[in-house]
CSV table of C-alpha atoms and ligand atoms in Angstrom, one decimal:
chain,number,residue,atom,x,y,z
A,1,UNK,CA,0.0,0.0,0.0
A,2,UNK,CA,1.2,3.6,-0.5
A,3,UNK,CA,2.3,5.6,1.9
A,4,UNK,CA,0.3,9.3,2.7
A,5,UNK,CA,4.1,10.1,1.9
A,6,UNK,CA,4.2,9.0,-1.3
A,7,UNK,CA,1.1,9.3,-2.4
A,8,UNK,CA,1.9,13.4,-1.6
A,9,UNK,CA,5.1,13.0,-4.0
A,10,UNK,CA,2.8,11.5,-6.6
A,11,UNK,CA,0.1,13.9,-6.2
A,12,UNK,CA,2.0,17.4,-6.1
A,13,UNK,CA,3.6,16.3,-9.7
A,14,UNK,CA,-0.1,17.6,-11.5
A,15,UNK,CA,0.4,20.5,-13.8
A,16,UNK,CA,-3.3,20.6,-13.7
A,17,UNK,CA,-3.2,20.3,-17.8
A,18,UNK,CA,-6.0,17.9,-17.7
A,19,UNK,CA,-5.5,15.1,-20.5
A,20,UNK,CA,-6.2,12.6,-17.9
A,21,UNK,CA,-10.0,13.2,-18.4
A,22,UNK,CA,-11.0,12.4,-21.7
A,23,UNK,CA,-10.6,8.8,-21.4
A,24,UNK,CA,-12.0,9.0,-18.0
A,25,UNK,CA,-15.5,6.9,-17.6
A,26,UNK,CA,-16.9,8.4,-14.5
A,27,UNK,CA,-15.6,12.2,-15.8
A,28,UNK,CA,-17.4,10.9,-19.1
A,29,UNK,CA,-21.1,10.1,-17.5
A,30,UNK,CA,-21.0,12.1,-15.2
A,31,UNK,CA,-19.3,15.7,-16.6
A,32,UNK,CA,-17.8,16.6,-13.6
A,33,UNK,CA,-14.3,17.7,-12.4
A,34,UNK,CA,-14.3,16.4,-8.9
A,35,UNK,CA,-15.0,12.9,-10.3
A,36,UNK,CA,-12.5,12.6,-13.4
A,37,UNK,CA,-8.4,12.5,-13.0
A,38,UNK,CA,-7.7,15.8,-12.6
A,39,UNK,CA,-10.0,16.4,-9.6
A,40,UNK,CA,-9.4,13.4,-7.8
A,41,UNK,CA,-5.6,14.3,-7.7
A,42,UNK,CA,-6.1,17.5,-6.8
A,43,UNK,CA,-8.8,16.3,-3.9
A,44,UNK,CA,-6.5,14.1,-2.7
A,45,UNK,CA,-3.7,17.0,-2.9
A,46,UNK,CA,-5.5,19.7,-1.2
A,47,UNK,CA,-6.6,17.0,2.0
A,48,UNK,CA,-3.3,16.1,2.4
A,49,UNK,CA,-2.1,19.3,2.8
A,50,UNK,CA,-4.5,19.9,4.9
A,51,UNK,CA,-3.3,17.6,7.7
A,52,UNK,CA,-5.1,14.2,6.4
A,53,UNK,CA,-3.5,11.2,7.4
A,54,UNK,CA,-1.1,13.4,9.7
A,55,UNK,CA,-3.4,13.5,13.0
A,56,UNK,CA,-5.7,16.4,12.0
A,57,UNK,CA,-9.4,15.9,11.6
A,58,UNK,CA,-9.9,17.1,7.9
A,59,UNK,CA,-13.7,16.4,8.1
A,60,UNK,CA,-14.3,13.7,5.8
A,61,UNK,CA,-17.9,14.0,4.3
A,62,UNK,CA,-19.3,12.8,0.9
A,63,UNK,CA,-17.9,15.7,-0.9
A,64,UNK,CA,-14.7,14.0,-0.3
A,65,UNK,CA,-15.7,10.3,-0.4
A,66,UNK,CA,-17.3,9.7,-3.1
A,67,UNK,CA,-15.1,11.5,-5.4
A,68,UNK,CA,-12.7,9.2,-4.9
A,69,UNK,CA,-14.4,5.9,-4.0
A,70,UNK,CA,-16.0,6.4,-7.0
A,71,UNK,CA,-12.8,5.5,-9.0
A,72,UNK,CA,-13.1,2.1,-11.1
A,73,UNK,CA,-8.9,1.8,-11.0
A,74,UNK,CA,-9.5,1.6,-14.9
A,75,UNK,CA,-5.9,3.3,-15.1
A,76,UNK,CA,-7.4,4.8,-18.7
A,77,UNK,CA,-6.0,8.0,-17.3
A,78,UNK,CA,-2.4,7.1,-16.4
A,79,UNK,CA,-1.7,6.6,-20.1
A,80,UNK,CA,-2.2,10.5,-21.0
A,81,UNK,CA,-0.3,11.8,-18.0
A,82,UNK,CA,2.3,13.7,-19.2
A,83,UNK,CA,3.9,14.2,-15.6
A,84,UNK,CA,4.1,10.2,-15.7
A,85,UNK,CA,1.7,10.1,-12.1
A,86,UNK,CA,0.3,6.7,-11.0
A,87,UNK,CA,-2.8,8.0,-10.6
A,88,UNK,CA,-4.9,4.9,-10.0
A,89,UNK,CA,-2.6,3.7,-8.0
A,90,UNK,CA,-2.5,6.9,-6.1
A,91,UNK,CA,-6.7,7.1,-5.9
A,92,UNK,CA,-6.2,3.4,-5.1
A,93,UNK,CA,-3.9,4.0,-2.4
A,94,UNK,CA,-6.2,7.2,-0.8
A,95,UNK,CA,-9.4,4.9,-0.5
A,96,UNK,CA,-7.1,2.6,1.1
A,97,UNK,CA,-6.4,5.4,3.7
A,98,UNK,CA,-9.6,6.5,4.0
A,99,UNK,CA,-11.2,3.0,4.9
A,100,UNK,CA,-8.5,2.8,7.6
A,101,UNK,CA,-9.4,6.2,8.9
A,102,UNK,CA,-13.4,5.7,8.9
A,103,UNK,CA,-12.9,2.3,10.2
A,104,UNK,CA,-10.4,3.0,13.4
B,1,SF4,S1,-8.6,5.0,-12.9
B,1,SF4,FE1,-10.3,6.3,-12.0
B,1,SF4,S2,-9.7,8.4,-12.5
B,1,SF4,FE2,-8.5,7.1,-13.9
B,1,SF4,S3,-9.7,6.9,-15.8
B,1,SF4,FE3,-10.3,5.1,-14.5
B,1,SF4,S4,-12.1,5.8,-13.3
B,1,SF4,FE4,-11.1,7.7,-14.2
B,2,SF4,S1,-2.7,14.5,-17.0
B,2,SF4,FE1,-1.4,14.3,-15.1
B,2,SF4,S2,-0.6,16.4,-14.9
B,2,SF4,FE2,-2.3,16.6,-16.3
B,2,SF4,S3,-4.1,17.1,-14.9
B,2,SF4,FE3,-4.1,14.9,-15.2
B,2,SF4,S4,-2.9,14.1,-13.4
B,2,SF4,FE4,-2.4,16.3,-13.6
């Protein structure tokens, strides 16, 4: 499993230039940033900046949750990266970390 550690690494590569989301199928049905690519990485981003995973009660709700547990960890999107991200490993790795959080 990753580590919030490298999952940050991975995470704060995004220059936010958003080829990941045209082969995207949940961006693709559903037409929305926070659940393509682009969003999920910059979700996961922004929480962990914020403390997440590191002791501090980021207030997980399903703005946050769903987002990303809504990731099929197709990998479609790792293909167009041009910043070379893992990025269904890193979504993978997040809901991992999130489980473990709702379920401690
Ligand atoms: S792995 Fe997740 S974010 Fe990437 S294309 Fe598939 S559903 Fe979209
Ligand atoms: S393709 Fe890569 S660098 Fe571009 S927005 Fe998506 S995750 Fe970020």
């Amino acid at each position: 499993m990753m580590s919030i550690k490298e999952i940050h690494e991975e995470v704060k590569k995004c220059m936010y230039c958003g080829f990941c989301e045209f082969p995207c199928p949940t961006f693709n049905a559903l037409r929305s940033r926070a659940y393509g690519p682009r969003g999920r990485i910059n979700l996961i981003k922004a929480l962990i900046e914020n403390g997440f995973g590191q002791g501090k009660d980021v207030g997980l709700n399903s703005d946050v949750i769903n987002p990303i547990m809504t990731c099929l960890h197709c990998a479609a999107c790792d293909t167009q990266c041009p910043a070379g991200i893992r990025i269904a490993d890193v979504i993978h790795g997040f809901k991992a970390i999130i489980l473990e959080t709702i379920l401690k």
